[in-house]
Tab-separated table of C-alpha atoms in Angstrom:
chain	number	residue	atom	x	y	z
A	1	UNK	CA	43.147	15.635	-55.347
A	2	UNK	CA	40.952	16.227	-52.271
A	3	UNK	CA	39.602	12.265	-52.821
A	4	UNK	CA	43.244	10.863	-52.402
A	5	UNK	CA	43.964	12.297	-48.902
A	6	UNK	CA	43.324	9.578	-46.435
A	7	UNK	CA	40.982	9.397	-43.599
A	8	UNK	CA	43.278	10.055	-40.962
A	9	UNK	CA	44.672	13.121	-43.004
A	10	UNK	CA	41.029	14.507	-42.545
A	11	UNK	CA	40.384	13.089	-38.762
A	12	UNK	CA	44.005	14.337	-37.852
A	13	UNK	CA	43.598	18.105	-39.231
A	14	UNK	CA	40.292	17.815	-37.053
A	15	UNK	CA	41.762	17.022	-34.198
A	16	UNK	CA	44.173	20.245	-34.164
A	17	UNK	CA	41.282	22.746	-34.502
A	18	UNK	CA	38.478	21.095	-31.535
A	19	UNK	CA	41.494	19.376	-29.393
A	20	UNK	CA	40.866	15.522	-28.800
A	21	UNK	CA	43.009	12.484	-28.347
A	22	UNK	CA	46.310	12.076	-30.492
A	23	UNK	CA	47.155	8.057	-31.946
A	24	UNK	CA	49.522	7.432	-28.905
A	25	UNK	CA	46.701	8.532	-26.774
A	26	UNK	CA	47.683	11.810	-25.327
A	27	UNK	CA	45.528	14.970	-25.152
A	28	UNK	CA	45.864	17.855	-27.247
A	29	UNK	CA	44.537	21.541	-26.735
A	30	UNK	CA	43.552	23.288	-29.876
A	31	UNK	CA	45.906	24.613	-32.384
A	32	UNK	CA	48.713	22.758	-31.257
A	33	UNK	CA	49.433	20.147	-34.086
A	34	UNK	CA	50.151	16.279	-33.714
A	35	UNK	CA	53.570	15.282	-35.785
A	36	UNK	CA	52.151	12.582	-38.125
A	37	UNK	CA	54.520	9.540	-38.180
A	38	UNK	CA	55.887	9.354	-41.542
A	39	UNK	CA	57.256	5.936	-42.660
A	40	UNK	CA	59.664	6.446	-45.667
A	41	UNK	CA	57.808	4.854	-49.002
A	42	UNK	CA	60.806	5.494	-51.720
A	43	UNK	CA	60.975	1.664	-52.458
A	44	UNK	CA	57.300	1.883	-53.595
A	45	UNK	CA	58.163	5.578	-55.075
A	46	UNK	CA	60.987	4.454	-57.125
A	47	UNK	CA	59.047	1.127	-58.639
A	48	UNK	CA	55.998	3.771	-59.579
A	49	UNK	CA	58.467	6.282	-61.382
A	50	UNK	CA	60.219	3.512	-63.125
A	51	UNK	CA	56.831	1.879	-64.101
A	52	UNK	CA	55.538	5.419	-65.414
A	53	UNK	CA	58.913	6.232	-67.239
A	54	UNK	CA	58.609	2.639	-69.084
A	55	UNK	CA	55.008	3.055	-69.601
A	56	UNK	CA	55.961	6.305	-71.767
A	57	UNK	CA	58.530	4.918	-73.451
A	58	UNK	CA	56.491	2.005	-74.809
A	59	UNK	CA	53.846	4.570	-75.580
A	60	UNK	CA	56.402	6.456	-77.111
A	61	UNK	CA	57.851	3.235	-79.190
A	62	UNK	CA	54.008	2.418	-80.482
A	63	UNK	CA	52.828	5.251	-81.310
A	64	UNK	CA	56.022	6.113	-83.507
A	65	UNK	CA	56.719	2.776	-84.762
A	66	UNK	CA	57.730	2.374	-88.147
A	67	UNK	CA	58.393	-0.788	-90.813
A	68	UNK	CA	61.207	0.750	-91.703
A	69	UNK	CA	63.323	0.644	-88.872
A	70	UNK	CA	65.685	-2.876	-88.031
A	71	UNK	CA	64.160	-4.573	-85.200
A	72	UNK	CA	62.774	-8.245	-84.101
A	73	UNK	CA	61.000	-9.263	-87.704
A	74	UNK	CA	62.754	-7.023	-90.108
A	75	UNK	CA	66.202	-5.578	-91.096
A	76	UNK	CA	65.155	-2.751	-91.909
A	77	UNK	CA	66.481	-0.090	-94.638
A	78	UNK	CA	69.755	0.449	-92.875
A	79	UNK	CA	69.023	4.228	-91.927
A	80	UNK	CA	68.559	5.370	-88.769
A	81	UNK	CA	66.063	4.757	-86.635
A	82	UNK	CA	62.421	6.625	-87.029
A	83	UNK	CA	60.990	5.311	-84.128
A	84	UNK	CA	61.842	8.224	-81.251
A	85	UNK	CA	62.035	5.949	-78.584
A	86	UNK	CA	65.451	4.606	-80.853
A	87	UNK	CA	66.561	1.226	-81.611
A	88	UNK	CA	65.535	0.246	-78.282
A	89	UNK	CA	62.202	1.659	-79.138
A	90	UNK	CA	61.697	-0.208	-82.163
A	91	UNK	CA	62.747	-3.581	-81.469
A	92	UNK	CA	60.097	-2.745	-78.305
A	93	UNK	CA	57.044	-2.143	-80.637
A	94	UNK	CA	58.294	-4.412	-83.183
A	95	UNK	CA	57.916	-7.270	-80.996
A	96	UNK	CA	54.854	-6.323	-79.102
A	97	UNK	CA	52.945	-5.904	-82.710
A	98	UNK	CA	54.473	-8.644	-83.543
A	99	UNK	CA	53.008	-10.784	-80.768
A	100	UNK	CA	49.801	-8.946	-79.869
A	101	UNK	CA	49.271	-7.176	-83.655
A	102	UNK	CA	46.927	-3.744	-82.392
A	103	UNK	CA	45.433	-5.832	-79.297
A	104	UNK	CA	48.744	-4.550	-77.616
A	105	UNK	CA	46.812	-1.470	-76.872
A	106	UNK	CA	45.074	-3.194	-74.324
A	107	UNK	CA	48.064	-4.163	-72.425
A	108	UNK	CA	48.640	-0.287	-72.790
A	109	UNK	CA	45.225	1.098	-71.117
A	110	UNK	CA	45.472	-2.483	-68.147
A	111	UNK	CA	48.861	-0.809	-67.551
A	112	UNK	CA	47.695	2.336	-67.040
A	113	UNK	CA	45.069	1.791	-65.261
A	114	UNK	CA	47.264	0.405	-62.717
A	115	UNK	CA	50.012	2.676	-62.758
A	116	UNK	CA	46.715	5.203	-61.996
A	117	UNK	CA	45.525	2.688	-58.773
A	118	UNK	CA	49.398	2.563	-57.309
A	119	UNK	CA	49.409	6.631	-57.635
A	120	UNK	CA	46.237	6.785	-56.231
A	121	UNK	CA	47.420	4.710	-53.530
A	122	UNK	CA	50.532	6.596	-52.988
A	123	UNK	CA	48.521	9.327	-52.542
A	124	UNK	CA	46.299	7.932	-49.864
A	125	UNK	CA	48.987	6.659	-48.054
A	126	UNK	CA	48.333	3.442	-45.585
A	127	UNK	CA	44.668	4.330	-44.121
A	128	UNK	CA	43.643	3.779	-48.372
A	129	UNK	CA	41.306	0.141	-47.046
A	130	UNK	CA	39.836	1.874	-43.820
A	131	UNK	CA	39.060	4.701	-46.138
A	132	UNK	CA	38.084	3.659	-48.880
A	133	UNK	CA	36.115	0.260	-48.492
A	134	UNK	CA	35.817	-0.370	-52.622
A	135	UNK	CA	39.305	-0.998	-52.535
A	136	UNK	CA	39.382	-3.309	-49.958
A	137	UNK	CA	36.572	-5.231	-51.844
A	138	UNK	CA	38.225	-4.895	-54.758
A	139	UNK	CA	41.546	-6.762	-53.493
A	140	UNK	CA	39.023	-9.754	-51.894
A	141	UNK	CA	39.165	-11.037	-55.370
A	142	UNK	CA	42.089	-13.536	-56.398
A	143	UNK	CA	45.128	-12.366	-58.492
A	144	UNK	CA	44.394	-15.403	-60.473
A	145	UNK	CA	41.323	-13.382	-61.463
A	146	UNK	CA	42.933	-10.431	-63.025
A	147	UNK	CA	45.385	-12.405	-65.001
A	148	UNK	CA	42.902	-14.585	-65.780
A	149	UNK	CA	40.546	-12.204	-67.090
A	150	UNK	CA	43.562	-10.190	-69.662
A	151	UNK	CA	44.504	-13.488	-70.709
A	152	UNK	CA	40.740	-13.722	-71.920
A	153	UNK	CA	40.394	-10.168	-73.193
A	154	UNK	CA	43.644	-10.676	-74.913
A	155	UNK	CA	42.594	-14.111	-76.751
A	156	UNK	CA	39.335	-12.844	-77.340
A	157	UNK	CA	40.768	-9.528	-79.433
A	158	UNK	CA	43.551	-10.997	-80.824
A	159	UNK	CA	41.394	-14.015	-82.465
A	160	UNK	CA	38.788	-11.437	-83.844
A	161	UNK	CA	41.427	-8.877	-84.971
A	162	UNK	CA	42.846	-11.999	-87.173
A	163	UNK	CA	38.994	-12.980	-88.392
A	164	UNK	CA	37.870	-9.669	-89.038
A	165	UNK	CA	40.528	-6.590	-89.054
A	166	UNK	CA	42.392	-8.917	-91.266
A	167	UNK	CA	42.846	-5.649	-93.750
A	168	UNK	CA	45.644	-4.165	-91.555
A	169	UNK	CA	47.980	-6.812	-91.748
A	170	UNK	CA	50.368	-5.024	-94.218
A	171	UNK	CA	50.662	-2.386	-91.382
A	172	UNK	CA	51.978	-5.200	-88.827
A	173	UNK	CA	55.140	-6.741	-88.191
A	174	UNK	CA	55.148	-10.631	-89.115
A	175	UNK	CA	52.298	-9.308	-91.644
A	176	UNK	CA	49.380	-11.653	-89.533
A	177	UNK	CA	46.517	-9.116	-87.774
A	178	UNK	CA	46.190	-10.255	-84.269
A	179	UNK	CA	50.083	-10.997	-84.030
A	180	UNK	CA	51.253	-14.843	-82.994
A	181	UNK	CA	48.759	-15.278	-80.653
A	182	UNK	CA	45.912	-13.975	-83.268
A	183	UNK	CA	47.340	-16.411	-85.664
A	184	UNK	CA	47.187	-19.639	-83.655
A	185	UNK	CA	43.569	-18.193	-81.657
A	186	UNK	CA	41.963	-16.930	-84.845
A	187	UNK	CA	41.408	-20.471	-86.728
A	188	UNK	CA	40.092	-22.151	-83.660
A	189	UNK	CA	38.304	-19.353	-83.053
A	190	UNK	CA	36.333	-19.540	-86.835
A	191	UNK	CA	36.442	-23.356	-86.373
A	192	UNK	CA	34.491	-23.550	-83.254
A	193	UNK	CA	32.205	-20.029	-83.316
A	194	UNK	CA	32.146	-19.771	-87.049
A	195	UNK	CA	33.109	-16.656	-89.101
């Protein structure tokens, strides 16, 4: 966790041992401590939490999905639901196998690999660019780019999973490997690259 504390963190705690210059540009002797200025982040807080509680609960609703339970492409065996996440849960990972087939697990790691970079950056607090310069290289590229690119990735798997993994399709809802999109990628895919 010593890597997420931000540069001033580091230059501030300095500064209260030796003496020096505080941000407003008054001296301080040694010892006596500089109150940070704290700007209150819940906004930002609350969207992270919520996006860490749904990330969970679709991890929840893949990992226990079941064919069984009524959802988006079945009606299921009228018992309760299996899934643990509920009915909630399963018409969640109903649909997302349904559109995505086992590419969906993808969208799972993007997500939490962002979830990860908006902790991290949390955690830094607002010195993360000065800090930190690979992130502020890292946000030089377009947005375009990133949606581009799992738009890609997500064609890309989907259209092979429907070629190739074609086996687990009694294991999917909609009973096509690769989901909807798989099913209308996957012949232009073998059209145009071959098997």
């Amino acid at each position: 966790l010593g890597s997420l504390r931000s540069a001033a963190a580091d230059s501030s705690s300095g500064a209260r041992a030796s003496g020096g210059v505080d941000s407003r540009g008054r001296e301080t002797s040694a010892g006596t401590a500089v109150p940070a200025a704290h700007v209150p982040d819940w906004p930002r807080q609350a969207r992270l939490l919520l996006g860490g509680v749904a990330w969970l609960l679709l991890l929840i609703a893949l990992v226990t999905h079941s064919p069984q339970d009524a959802a988006f492409s079945t009606s299921g065996a009228g018992e309760l639901p299996r899934n643990k996440a509920g009915a909630f849960g399963a018409w969640l990972s109903d649909g997302a196998l349904f559109l995505f087939g086992f590419s969906v697990w993808w969208l799972m790691a993007v997500a939490l690999h962002r979830w990860l970079g908006a902790l991290a950056g949390l955690l830094r607090g607002a010195d993360a660019d000065s800090a930190y310069p690979a992130a502020s290289s890292r946000s030089a590229w377009p947005r375009w780019a990133f949606w581009f690119g799992l738009a890609l990735l997500l064609s890309a798997s989907t259209a092979l999973e429907w070629t190739r993994i074609y086996h687990w399709e009694p294991r999917l809802p909609g009973g096509h490997a690769g989901g909807v999109l798989g099913y209308l990628l996957g012949p232009l895919s073998m059209k145009w690259l071959g098997f």
